[in-house]
mmCIF file with all atom_site columns, C-alpha atoms in Angstrom:
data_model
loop_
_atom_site.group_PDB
_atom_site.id
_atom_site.type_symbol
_atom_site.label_atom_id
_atom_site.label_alt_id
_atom_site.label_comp_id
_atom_site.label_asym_id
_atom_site.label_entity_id
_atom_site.label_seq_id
_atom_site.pdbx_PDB_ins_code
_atom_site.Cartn_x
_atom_site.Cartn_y
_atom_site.Cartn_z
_atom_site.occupancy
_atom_site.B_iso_or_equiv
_atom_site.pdbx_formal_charge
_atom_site.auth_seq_id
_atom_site.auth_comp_id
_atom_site.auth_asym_id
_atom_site.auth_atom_id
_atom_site.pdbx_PDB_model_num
ATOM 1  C CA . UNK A 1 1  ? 84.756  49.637  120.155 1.00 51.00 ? 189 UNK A CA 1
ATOM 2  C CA . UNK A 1 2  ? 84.567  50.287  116.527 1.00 54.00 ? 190 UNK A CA 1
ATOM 3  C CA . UNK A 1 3  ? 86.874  52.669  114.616 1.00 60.00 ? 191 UNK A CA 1
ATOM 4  C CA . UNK A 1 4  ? 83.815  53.048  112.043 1.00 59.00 ? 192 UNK A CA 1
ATOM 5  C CA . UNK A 1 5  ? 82.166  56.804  112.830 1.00 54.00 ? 193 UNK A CA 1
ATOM 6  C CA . UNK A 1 6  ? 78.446  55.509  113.980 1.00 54.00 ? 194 UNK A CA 1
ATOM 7  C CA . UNK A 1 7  ? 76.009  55.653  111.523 1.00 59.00 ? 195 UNK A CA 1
ATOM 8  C CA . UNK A 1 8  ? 73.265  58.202  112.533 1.00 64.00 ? 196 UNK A CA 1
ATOM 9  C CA . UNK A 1 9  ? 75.730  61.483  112.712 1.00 58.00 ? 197 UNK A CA 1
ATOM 10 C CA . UNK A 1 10 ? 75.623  63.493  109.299 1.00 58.00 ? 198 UNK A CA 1
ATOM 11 C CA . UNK A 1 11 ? 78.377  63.472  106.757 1.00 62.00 ? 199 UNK A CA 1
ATOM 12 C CA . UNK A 1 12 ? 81.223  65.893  107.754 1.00 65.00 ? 200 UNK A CA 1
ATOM 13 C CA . UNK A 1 13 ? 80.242  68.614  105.169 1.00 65.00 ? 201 UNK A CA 1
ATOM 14 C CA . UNK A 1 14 ? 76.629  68.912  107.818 1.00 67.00 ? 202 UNK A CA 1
ATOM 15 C CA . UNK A 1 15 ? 78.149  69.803  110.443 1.00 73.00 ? 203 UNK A CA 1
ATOM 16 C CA . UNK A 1 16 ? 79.810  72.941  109.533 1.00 74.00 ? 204 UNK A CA 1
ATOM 17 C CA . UNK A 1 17 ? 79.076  75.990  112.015 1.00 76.00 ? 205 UNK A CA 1
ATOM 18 C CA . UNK A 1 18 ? 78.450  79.517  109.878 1.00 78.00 ? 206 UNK A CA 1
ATOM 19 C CA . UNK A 1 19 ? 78.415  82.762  112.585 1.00 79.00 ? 207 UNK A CA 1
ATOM 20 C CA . UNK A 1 20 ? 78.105  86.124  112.384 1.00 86.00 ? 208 UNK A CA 1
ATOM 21 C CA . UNK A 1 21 ? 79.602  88.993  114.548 1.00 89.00 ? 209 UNK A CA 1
ATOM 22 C CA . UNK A 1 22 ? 78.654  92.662  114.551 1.00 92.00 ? 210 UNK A CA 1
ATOM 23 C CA . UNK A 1 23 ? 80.723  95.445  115.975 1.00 92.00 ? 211 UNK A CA 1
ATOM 24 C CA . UNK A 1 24 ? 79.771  98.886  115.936 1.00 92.00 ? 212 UNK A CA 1
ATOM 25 C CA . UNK A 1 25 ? 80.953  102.250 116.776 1.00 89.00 ? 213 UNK A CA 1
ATOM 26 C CA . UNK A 1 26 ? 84.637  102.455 118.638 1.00 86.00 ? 214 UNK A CA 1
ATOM 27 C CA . UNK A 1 27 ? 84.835  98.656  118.918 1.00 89.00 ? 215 UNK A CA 1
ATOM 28 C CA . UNK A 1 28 ? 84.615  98.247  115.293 1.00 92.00 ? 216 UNK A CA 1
ATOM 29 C CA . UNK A 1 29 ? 86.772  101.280 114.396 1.00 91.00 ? 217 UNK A CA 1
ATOM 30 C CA . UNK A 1 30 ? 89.256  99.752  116.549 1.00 89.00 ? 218 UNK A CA 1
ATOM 31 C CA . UNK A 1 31 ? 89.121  96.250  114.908 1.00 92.00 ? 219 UNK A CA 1
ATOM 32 C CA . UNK A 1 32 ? 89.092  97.752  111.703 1.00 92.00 ? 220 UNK A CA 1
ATOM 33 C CA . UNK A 1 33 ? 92.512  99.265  112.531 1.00 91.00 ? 221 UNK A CA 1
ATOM 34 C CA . UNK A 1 34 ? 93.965  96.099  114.729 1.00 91.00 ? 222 UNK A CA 1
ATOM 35 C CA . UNK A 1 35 ? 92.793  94.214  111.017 1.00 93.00 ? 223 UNK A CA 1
ATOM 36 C CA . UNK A 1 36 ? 94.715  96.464  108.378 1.00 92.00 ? 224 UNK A CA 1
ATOM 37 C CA . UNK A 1 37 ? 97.967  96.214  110.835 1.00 90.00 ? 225 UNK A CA 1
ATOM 38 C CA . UNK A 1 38 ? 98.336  92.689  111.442 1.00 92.00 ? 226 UNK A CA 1
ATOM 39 C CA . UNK A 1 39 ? 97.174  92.286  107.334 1.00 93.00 ? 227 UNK A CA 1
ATOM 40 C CA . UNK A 1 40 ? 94.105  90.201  108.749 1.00 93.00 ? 228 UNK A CA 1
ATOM 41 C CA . UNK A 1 41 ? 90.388  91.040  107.481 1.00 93.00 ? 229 UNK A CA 1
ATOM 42 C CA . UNK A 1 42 ? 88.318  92.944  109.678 1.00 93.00 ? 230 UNK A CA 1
ATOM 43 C CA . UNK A 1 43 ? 86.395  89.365  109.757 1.00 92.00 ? 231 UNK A CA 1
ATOM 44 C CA . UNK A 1 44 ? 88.670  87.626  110.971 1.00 92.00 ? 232 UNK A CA 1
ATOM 45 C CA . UNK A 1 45 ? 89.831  90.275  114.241 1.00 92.00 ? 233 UNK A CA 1
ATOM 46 C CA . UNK A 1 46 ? 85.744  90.485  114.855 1.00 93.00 ? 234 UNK A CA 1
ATOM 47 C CA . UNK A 1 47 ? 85.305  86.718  115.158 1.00 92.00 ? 235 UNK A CA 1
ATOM 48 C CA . UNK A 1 48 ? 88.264  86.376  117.633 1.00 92.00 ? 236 UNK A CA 1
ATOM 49 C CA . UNK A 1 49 ? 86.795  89.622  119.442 1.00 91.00 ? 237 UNK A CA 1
ATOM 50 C CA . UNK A 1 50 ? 83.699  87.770  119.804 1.00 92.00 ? 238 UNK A CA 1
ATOM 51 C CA . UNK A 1 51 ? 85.355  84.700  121.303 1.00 91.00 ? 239 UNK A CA 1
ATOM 52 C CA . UNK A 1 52 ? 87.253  86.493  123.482 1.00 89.00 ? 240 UNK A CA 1
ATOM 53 C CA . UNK A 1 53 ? 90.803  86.582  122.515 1.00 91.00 ? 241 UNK A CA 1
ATOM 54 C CA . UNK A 1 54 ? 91.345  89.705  121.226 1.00 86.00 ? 242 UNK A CA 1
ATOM 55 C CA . UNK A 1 55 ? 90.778  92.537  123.662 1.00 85.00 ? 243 UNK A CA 1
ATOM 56 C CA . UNK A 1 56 ? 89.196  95.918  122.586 1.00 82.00 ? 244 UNK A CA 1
ATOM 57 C CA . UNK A 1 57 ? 89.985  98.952  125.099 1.00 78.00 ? 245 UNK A CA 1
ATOM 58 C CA . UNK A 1 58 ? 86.855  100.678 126.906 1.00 72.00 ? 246 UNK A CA 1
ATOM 59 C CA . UNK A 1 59 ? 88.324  103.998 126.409 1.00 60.00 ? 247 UNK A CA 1
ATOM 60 C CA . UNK A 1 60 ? 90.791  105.745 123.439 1.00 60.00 ? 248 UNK A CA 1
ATOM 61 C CA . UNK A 1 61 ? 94.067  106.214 124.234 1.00 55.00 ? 249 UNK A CA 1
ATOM 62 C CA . UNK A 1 62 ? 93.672  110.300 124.278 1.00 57.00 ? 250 UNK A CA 1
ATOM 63 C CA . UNK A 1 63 ? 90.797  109.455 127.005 1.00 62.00 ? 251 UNK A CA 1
ATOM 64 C CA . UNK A 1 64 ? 93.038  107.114 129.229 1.00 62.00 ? 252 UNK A CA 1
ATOM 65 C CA . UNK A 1 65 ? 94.092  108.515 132.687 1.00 65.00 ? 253 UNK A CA 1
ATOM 66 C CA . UNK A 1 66 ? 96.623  105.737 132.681 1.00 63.00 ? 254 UNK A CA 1
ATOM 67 C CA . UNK A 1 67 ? 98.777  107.427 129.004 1.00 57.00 ? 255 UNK A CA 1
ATOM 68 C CA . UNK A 1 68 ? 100.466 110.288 129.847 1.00 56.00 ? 256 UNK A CA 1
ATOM 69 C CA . UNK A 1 69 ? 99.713  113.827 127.690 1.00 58.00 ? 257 UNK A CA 1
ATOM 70 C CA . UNK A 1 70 ? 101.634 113.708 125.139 1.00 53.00 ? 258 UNK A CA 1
ATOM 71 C CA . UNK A 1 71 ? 104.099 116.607 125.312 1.00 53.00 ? 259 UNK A CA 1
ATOM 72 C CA . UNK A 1 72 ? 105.306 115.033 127.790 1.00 54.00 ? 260 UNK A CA 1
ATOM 73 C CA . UNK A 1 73 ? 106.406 112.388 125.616 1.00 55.00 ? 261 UNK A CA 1
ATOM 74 C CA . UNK A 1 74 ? 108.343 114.617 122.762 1.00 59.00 ? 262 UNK A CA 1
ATOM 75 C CA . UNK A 1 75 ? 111.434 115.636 124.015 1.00 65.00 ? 263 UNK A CA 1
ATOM 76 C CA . UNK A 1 76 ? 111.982 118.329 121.285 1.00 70.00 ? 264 UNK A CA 1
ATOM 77 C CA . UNK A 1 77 ? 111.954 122.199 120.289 1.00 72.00 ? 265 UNK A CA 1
ATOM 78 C CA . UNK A 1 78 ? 108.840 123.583 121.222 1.00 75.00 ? 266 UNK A CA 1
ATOM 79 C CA . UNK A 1 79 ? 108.596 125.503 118.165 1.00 78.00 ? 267 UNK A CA 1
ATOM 80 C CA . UNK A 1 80 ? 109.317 122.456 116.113 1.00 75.00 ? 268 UNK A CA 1
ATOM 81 C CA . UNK A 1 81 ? 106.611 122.709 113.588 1.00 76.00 ? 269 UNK A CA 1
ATOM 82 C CA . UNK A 1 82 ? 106.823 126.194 112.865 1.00 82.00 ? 270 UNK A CA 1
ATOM 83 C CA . UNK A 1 83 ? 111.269 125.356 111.910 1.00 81.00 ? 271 UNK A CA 1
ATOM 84 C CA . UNK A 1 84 ? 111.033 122.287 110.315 1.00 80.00 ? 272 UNK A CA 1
ATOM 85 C CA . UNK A 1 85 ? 112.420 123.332 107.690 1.00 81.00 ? 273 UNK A CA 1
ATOM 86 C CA . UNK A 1 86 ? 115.079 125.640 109.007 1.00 80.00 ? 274 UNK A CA 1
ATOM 87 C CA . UNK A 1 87 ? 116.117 122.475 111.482 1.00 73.00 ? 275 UNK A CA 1
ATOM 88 C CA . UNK A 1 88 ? 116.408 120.050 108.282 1.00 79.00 ? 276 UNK A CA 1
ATOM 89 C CA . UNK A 1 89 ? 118.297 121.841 106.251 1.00 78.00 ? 277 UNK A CA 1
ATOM 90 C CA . UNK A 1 90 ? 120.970 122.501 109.685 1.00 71.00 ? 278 UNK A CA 1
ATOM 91 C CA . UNK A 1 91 ? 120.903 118.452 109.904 1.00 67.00 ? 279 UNK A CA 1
ATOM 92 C CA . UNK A 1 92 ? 122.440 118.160 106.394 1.00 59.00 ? 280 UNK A CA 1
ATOM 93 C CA . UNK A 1 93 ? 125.475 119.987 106.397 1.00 54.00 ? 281 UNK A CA 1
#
């Protein structure tokens, strides 16, 4: 066999591949925000949605049975946001 590339296949520059992906709705408002934290382009995340290896969640995280409610999760005054200030200024003396 030759090492030569065989004659009738086009220069390298022809066989370049352009695609486009759309996303719309919650899948692209979630790839938009999976883009700006990882410092990628929305681009980029869509094309790797598109082949598969980045998943996108069926549901929000609010809608998930599987998440717990969230006051469940803050283990804090209830009547946090209504003190704030009052429990700052107790944390610096």
């Amino acid at each position: 066999m030759s090492d030569q590339p065989p004659q009738d296949l086009p220069p390298e520059e022809g066989r370049s591949i352009t695609a486009h992906v759309t996303a719309t709705g919650q899948t692209a408002d979630y790839i938009r925000e999976l883009a700006a934290l990882t410092g990628r382009t929305p681009e980029a995340v869509a094309v790797q949605w598109a082949a598969g290896q980045v998943a996108v969640p069926g549901t929000s995280l609010a809608d998930d049975p599987d998440v717990p409610d969230w006051p469940a999760l803050f283990d804090g005054p209830a009547d946090l946001s209504e003190r704030v200030h009052e429990y700052l200024q107790g944390m610096g003396q």
